[in-house]
DNA sequence: ATGGTAGACTTTCTA
């Protein structure tokens, strides 16, 4: 058994954010980094920068311009599979197997557009369908698994700055919260964030760019999550979010989630 | 009152 530090971070362009990744690595020395929204095709991924930081294993699933996920690791990993839970070819998942056999799934669930209605806004339906396909997959999952990434839903009242004002805002609508709960129930997924920071304590991972000062009003949401199979929960040693990263130079609108686990 | 910012094969899409 060895203590392994995992990071999940929606980076919003891995190339623009390389100095921030170096800053995170200097401070935290994570063993494995799961990135979402890398916004780079695999042929243009900045391999050299990650190699220089010690991430000799790099498992990519990118596409031109949008979306894209990557797993960077200092320990050997084997790519397991890529799921297209949106059924449209977008690069939103990469799964690997850790040296001890545990599965690690890095997922970037669609944001779902602005209007919370399937008929008026197809993206909203695609988001719900993505969740339903993940639920079907979870129902058949029999192996210990860690799943992390940008889930684009903040389920609890204390996961958003104003429950009342966000009830009709995509990310916190009742239909989304119910859909996310069905996914949780399908594998008895354990919410590591809330295991270490129980509700109703405030816990956010994202603050919009559309504000000159993200700290004004603290209008955050918990869109990023770390979930594990129940049998893995006893191995989790710590979990926290790095809120200071939202104030770094040219920040992502999401902050890193840092989890320590005995593997 | 219905904005605002950021990034990418930028004149538009995604978030």
GROMACS .gro file of C-alpha atoms in nm, chain A residues 2-251:
model
  250
    2UNK     CA    1   0.124   0.347  -0.083
    3UNK     CA    2  -0.030   0.688  -0.043
    4UNK     CA    3  -0.125   0.825  -0.385
    5UNK     CA    4  -0.230   1.184  -0.451
    6UNK     CA    5  -0.490   1.239  -0.725
    7UNK     CA    6  -0.594   1.569  -0.878
    8UNK     CA    7  -0.905   1.646  -1.085
    9UNK     CA    8  -0.909   1.982  -1.261
   10UNK     CA    9  -1.116   2.133  -1.542
   11UNK     CA   10  -0.828   2.331  -1.688
   12UNK     CA   11  -1.007   2.518  -1.972
   13UNK     CA   12  -0.721   2.483  -2.225
   14UNK     CA   13  -0.419   2.284  -2.111
   15UNK     CA   14  -0.181   2.487  -2.328
   16UNK     CA   15  -0.280   2.828  -2.188
   17UNK     CA   16  -0.274   2.691  -1.834
   18UNK     CA   17   0.069   2.522  -1.832
   19UNK     CA   18   0.217   2.774  -1.583
   20UNK     CA   19  -0.072   2.703  -1.345
   21UNK     CA   20  -0.019   2.331  -1.373
   22UNK     CA   21   0.349   2.381  -1.288
   23UNK     CA   22   0.241   2.589  -0.989
   24UNK     CA   23   0.007   2.313  -0.873
   25UNK     CA   24   0.270   2.043  -0.920
   26UNK     CA   25   0.528   2.244  -0.725
   27UNK     CA   26   0.286   2.290  -0.436
   28UNK     CA   27   0.116   1.949  -0.428
   29UNK     CA   28   0.332   1.697  -0.618
   30UNK     CA   29   0.033   1.488  -0.727
   31UNK     CA   30   0.100   1.136  -0.856
   32UNK     CA   31  -0.189   1.141  -1.104
   33UNK     CA   32  -0.365   1.439  -1.267
   34UNK     CA   33  -0.703   1.408  -1.439
   35UNK     CA   34  -0.769   1.708  -1.664
   36UNK     CA   35  -1.092   1.804  -1.835
   37UNK     CA   36  -1.152   2.058  -2.111
   38UNK     CA   37  -0.799   2.032  -2.245
   39UNK     CA   38  -0.908   2.191  -2.575
   40UNK     CA   39  -0.629   2.034  -2.775
   41UNK     CA   40  -0.604   1.756  -3.031
   42UNK     CA   41  -0.378   1.470  -2.922
   43UNK     CA   42  -0.112   1.553  -3.184
   44UNK     CA   43  -0.067   1.899  -3.029
   45UNK     CA   44  -0.070   1.798  -2.661
   46UNK     CA   45   0.218   1.959  -2.465
   47UNK     CA   46   0.392   1.631  -2.385
   48UNK     CA   47   0.733   1.787  -2.314
   49UNK     CA   48   0.605   2.012  -2.034
   50UNK     CA   49   0.442   1.721  -1.853
   51UNK     CA   50   0.737   1.490  -1.911
   52UNK     CA   51   0.966   1.752  -1.756
   53UNK     CA   52   0.739   1.757  -1.450
   54UNK     CA   53   0.777   1.381  -1.412
   55UNK     CA   54   0.452   1.269  -1.575
   56UNK     CA   55   0.596   0.995  -1.790
   57UNK     CA   56   0.259   0.828  -1.850
   58UNK     CA   57   0.014   1.038  -2.050
   59UNK     CA   58  -0.320   0.896  -2.159
   60UNK     CA   59  -0.510   1.131  -2.389
   61UNK     CA   60  -0.853   1.162  -2.540
   62UNK     CA   61  -0.865   1.497  -2.715
   63UNK     CA   62  -1.033   1.653  -3.015
   64UNK     CA   63  -0.989   1.982  -3.202
   65UNK     CA   64  -1.107   2.301  -3.029
   66UNK     CA   65  -1.352   2.181  -2.765
   67UNK     CA   66  -1.376   1.935  -2.475
   68UNK     CA   67  -1.097   1.679  -2.432
   69UNK     CA   68  -0.967   1.487  -2.129
   70UNK     CA   69  -0.623   1.362  -2.024
   71UNK     CA   70  -0.466   1.158  -1.744
   72UNK     CA   71  -0.105   1.241  -1.655
   73UNK     CA   72   0.075   1.006  -1.419
   74UNK     CA   73   0.405   0.943  -1.243
   75UNK     CA   74   0.304   0.581  -1.191
   76UNK     CA   75   0.243   0.341  -1.479
   77UNK     CA   76  -0.114   0.319  -1.601
   78UNK     CA   77  -0.282   0.118  -1.871
   79UNK     CA   78  -0.555   0.273  -2.084
   80UNK     CA   79  -0.872   0.080  -2.027
   81UNK     CA   80  -1.136   0.235  -2.252
   82UNK     CA   81  -1.304   0.548  -2.384
   83UNK     CA   82  -1.677   0.579  -2.346
   84UNK     CA   83  -1.892   0.798  -2.571
   85UNK     CA   84  -2.178   0.848  -2.329
   86UNK     CA   85  -2.308   1.133  -2.544
   87UNK     CA   86  -2.314   0.912  -2.854
   88UNK     CA   87  -2.186   1.193  -3.077
   89UNK     CA   88  -1.809   1.144  -3.086
   90UNK     CA   89  -1.716   1.418  -2.838
   91UNK     CA   90  -1.404   1.351  -2.628
   92UNK     CA   91  -1.541   1.345  -2.274
   93UNK     CA   92  -1.406   1.030  -2.107
   94UNK     CA   93  -1.090   0.833  -2.061
   95UNK     CA   94  -1.057   0.533  -1.830
   96UNK     CA   95  -0.738   0.372  -1.702
   97UNK     CA   96  -0.637   0.085  -1.476
   98UNK     CA   97  -0.405   0.163  -1.184
   99UNK     CA   98  -0.111  -0.068  -1.101
  100UNK     CA   99  -0.316  -0.247  -0.831
  101UNK     CA  100  -0.607  -0.306  -1.071
  102UNK     CA  101  -0.843  -0.031  -0.951
  103UNK     CA  102  -1.018   0.158  -1.232
  104UNK     CA  103  -0.988   0.538  -1.263
  105UNK     CA  104  -1.247   0.714  -1.479
  106UNK     CA  105  -1.192   1.076  -1.587
  107UNK     CA  106  -1.515   1.230  -1.713
  108UNK     CA  107  -1.629   1.565  -1.853
  109UNK     CA  108  -2.008   1.566  -1.853
  110UNK     CA  109  -2.172   1.819  -2.091
  111UNK     CA  110  -2.274   2.153  -1.944
  112UNK     CA  111  -2.613   2.131  -2.112
  113UNK     CA  112  -2.666   2.479  -2.257
  114UNK     CA  113  -2.864   2.762  -2.101
  115UNK     CA  114  -3.230   2.658  -2.121
  116UNK     CA  115  -3.334   2.369  -1.892
  117UNK     CA  116  -3.577   2.219  -2.141
  118UNK     CA  117  -3.518   1.919  -2.366
  119UNK     CA  118  -3.743   2.047  -2.647
  120UNK     CA  119  -3.618   2.406  -2.660
  121UNK     CA  120  -3.255   2.313  -2.603
  122UNK     CA  121  -3.119   1.982  -2.739
  123UNK     CA  122  -2.799   2.020  -2.535
  124UNK     CA  123  -3.000   1.985  -2.215
  125UNK     CA  124  -3.145   1.656  -2.336
  126UNK     CA  125  -2.799   1.537  -2.439
  127UNK     CA  126  -2.674   1.608  -2.087
  128UNK     CA  127  -2.955   1.409  -1.927
  129UNK     CA  128  -2.903   1.126  -2.179
  130UNK     CA  129  -2.530   1.125  -2.101
  131UNK     CA  130  -2.616   1.074  -1.734
  132UNK     CA  131  -2.862   0.796  -1.818
  133UNK     CA  132  -2.599   0.610  -2.022
  134UNK     CA  133  -2.354   0.646  -1.733
  135UNK     CA  134  -2.625   0.506  -1.505
  136UNK     CA  135  -2.668   0.199  -1.727
  137UNK     CA  136  -2.288   0.150  -1.723
  138UNK     CA  137  -2.277   0.191  -1.344
  139UNK     CA  138  -2.546  -0.072  -1.297
  140UNK     CA  139  -2.320  -0.330  -1.459
  141UNK     CA  140  -1.999  -0.214  -1.290
  142UNK     CA  141  -1.855  -0.485  -1.065
  143UNK     CA  142  -1.500  -0.357  -1.011
  144UNK     CA  143  -1.369  -0.105  -0.753
  145UNK     CA  144  -1.363   0.229  -0.932
  146UNK     CA  145  -1.266   0.591  -0.872
  147UNK     CA  146  -1.452   0.841  -1.091
  148UNK     CA  147  -1.366   1.209  -1.099
  149UNK     CA  148  -1.419   1.512  -1.315
  150UNK     CA  149  -1.652   1.793  -1.414
  151UNK     CA  150  -2.003   1.656  -1.362
  152UNK     CA  151  -2.166   1.995  -1.434
  153UNK     CA  152  -2.434   1.946  -1.167
  154UNK     CA  153  -2.432   2.093  -0.815
  155UNK     CA  154  -2.683   1.870  -0.633
  156UNK     CA  155  -2.712   2.008  -0.279
  157UNK     CA  156  -2.839   2.343  -0.152
  158UNK     CA  157  -2.497   2.404   0.003
  159UNK     CA  158  -2.332   2.326  -0.333
  160UNK     CA  159  -2.453   2.661  -0.473
  161UNK     CA  160  -2.444   3.022  -0.359
  162UNK     CA  161  -2.823   3.052  -0.375
  163UNK     CA  162  -3.045   2.746  -0.397
  164UNK     CA  163  -3.354   2.956  -0.466
  165UNK     CA  164  -3.199   3.168  -0.740
  166UNK     CA  165  -3.048   2.868  -0.918
  167UNK     CA  166  -3.349   2.634  -0.921
  168UNK     CA  167  -3.415   2.720  -1.286
  169UNK     CA  168  -3.049   2.756  -1.383
  170UNK     CA  169  -2.888   2.464  -1.566
  171UNK     CA  170  -2.660   2.278  -1.317
  172UNK     CA  171  -2.901   2.295  -1.021
  173UNK     CA  172  -3.249   2.219  -1.162
  174UNK     CA  173  -3.454   1.947  -0.989
  175UNK     CA  174  -3.455   1.725  -1.301
  176UNK     CA  175  -3.075   1.735  -1.313
  177UNK     CA  176  -3.040   1.665  -0.941
  178UNK     CA  177  -3.277   1.367  -0.974
  179UNK     CA  178  -3.087   1.239  -1.276
  180UNK     CA  179  -2.757   1.264  -1.089
  181UNK     CA  180  -2.907   1.081  -0.791
  182UNK     CA  181  -3.009   0.789  -1.014
  183UNK     CA  182  -2.647   0.763  -1.127
  184UNK     CA  183  -2.529   0.763  -0.765
  185UNK     CA  184  -2.777   0.492  -0.668
  186UNK     CA  185  -2.677   0.270  -0.963
  187UNK     CA  186  -2.341   0.184  -0.800
  188UNK     CA  187  -2.386   0.327  -0.450
  189UNK     CA  188  -2.124   0.584  -0.554
  190UNK     CA  189  -1.964   0.758  -0.254
  191UNK     CA  190  -1.943   1.139  -0.271
  192UNK     CA  191  -1.589   1.201  -0.145
  193UNK     CA  192  -1.631   1.580  -0.141
  194UNK     CA  193  -1.921   1.562   0.101
  195UNK     CA  194  -1.758   1.282   0.301
  196UNK     CA  195  -1.483   1.525   0.399
  197UNK     CA  196  -1.686   1.848   0.394
  198UNK     CA  197  -2.035   1.747   0.509
  199UNK     CA  198  -2.337   1.955   0.412
  200UNK     CA  199  -2.450   2.216   0.494
  201UNK     CA  200  -2.097   2.356   0.491
  202UNK     CA  201  -2.034   2.560   0.176
  203UNK     CA  202  -1.827   2.372  -0.087
  204UNK     CA  203  -1.772   2.512  -0.437
  205UNK     CA  204  -1.536   2.421  -0.724
  206UNK     CA  205  -1.635   2.675  -0.992
  207UNK     CA  206  -1.695   3.049  -1.017
  208UNK     CA  207  -1.806   3.208  -1.345
  209UNK     CA  208  -1.571   3.417  -1.556
  210UNK     CA  209  -1.861   3.657  -1.614
  211UNK     CA  210  -1.776   3.870  -1.317
  212UNK     CA  211  -1.491   4.112  -1.272
  213UNK     CA  212  -1.417   3.980  -0.925
  214UNK     CA  213  -1.508   3.616  -0.854
  215UNK     CA  214  -1.500   3.678  -0.478
  216UNK     CA  215  -1.782   3.936  -0.489
  217UNK     CA  216  -2.087   3.759  -0.353
  218UNK     CA  217  -1.897   3.427  -0.362
  219UNK     CA  218  -2.130   3.306  -0.637
  220UNK     CA  219  -1.980   2.958  -0.664
  221UNK     CA  220  -2.113   2.613  -0.746
  222UNK     CA  221  -1.983   2.259  -0.681
  223UNK     CA  222  -1.972   2.124  -1.036
  224UNK     CA  223  -1.667   1.898  -0.995
  225UNK     CA  224  -1.679   1.573  -0.802
  226UNK     CA  225  -1.484   1.268  -0.688
  227UNK     CA  226  -1.691   0.953  -0.646
  228UNK     CA  227  -1.573   0.604  -0.552
  229UNK     CA  228  -1.710   0.254  -0.516
  230UNK     CA  229  -1.815   0.189  -0.153
  231UNK     CA  230  -1.532  -0.058  -0.088
  232UNK     CA  231  -1.273   0.212  -0.170
  233UNK     CA  232  -1.403   0.465   0.081
  234UNK     CA  233  -1.192   0.330   0.373
  235UNK     CA  234  -0.879   0.390   0.163
  236UNK     CA  235  -0.943   0.762   0.114
  237UNK     CA  236  -0.711   0.957   0.346
  238UNK     CA  237  -0.792   1.318   0.259
  239UNK     CA  238  -0.980   1.538   0.018
  240UNK     CA  239  -0.987   1.912  -0.032
  241UNK     CA  240  -1.033   2.178  -0.299
  242UNK     CA  241  -0.768   2.441  -0.378
  243UNK     CA  242  -0.975   2.757  -0.377
  244UNK     CA  243  -0.668   2.981  -0.398
  245UNK     CA  244  -0.614   2.860  -0.756
  246UNK     CA  245  -0.915   3.066  -0.869
  247UNK     CA  246  -0.705   3.378  -0.798
  248UNK     CA  247  -0.392   3.262  -0.981
  249UNK     CA  248  -0.285   3.452  -1.293
  250UNK     CA  249  -0.512   3.375  -1.590
  251UNK     CA  250  -0.706   3.111  -1.394
   0.00000   0.00000   0.00000
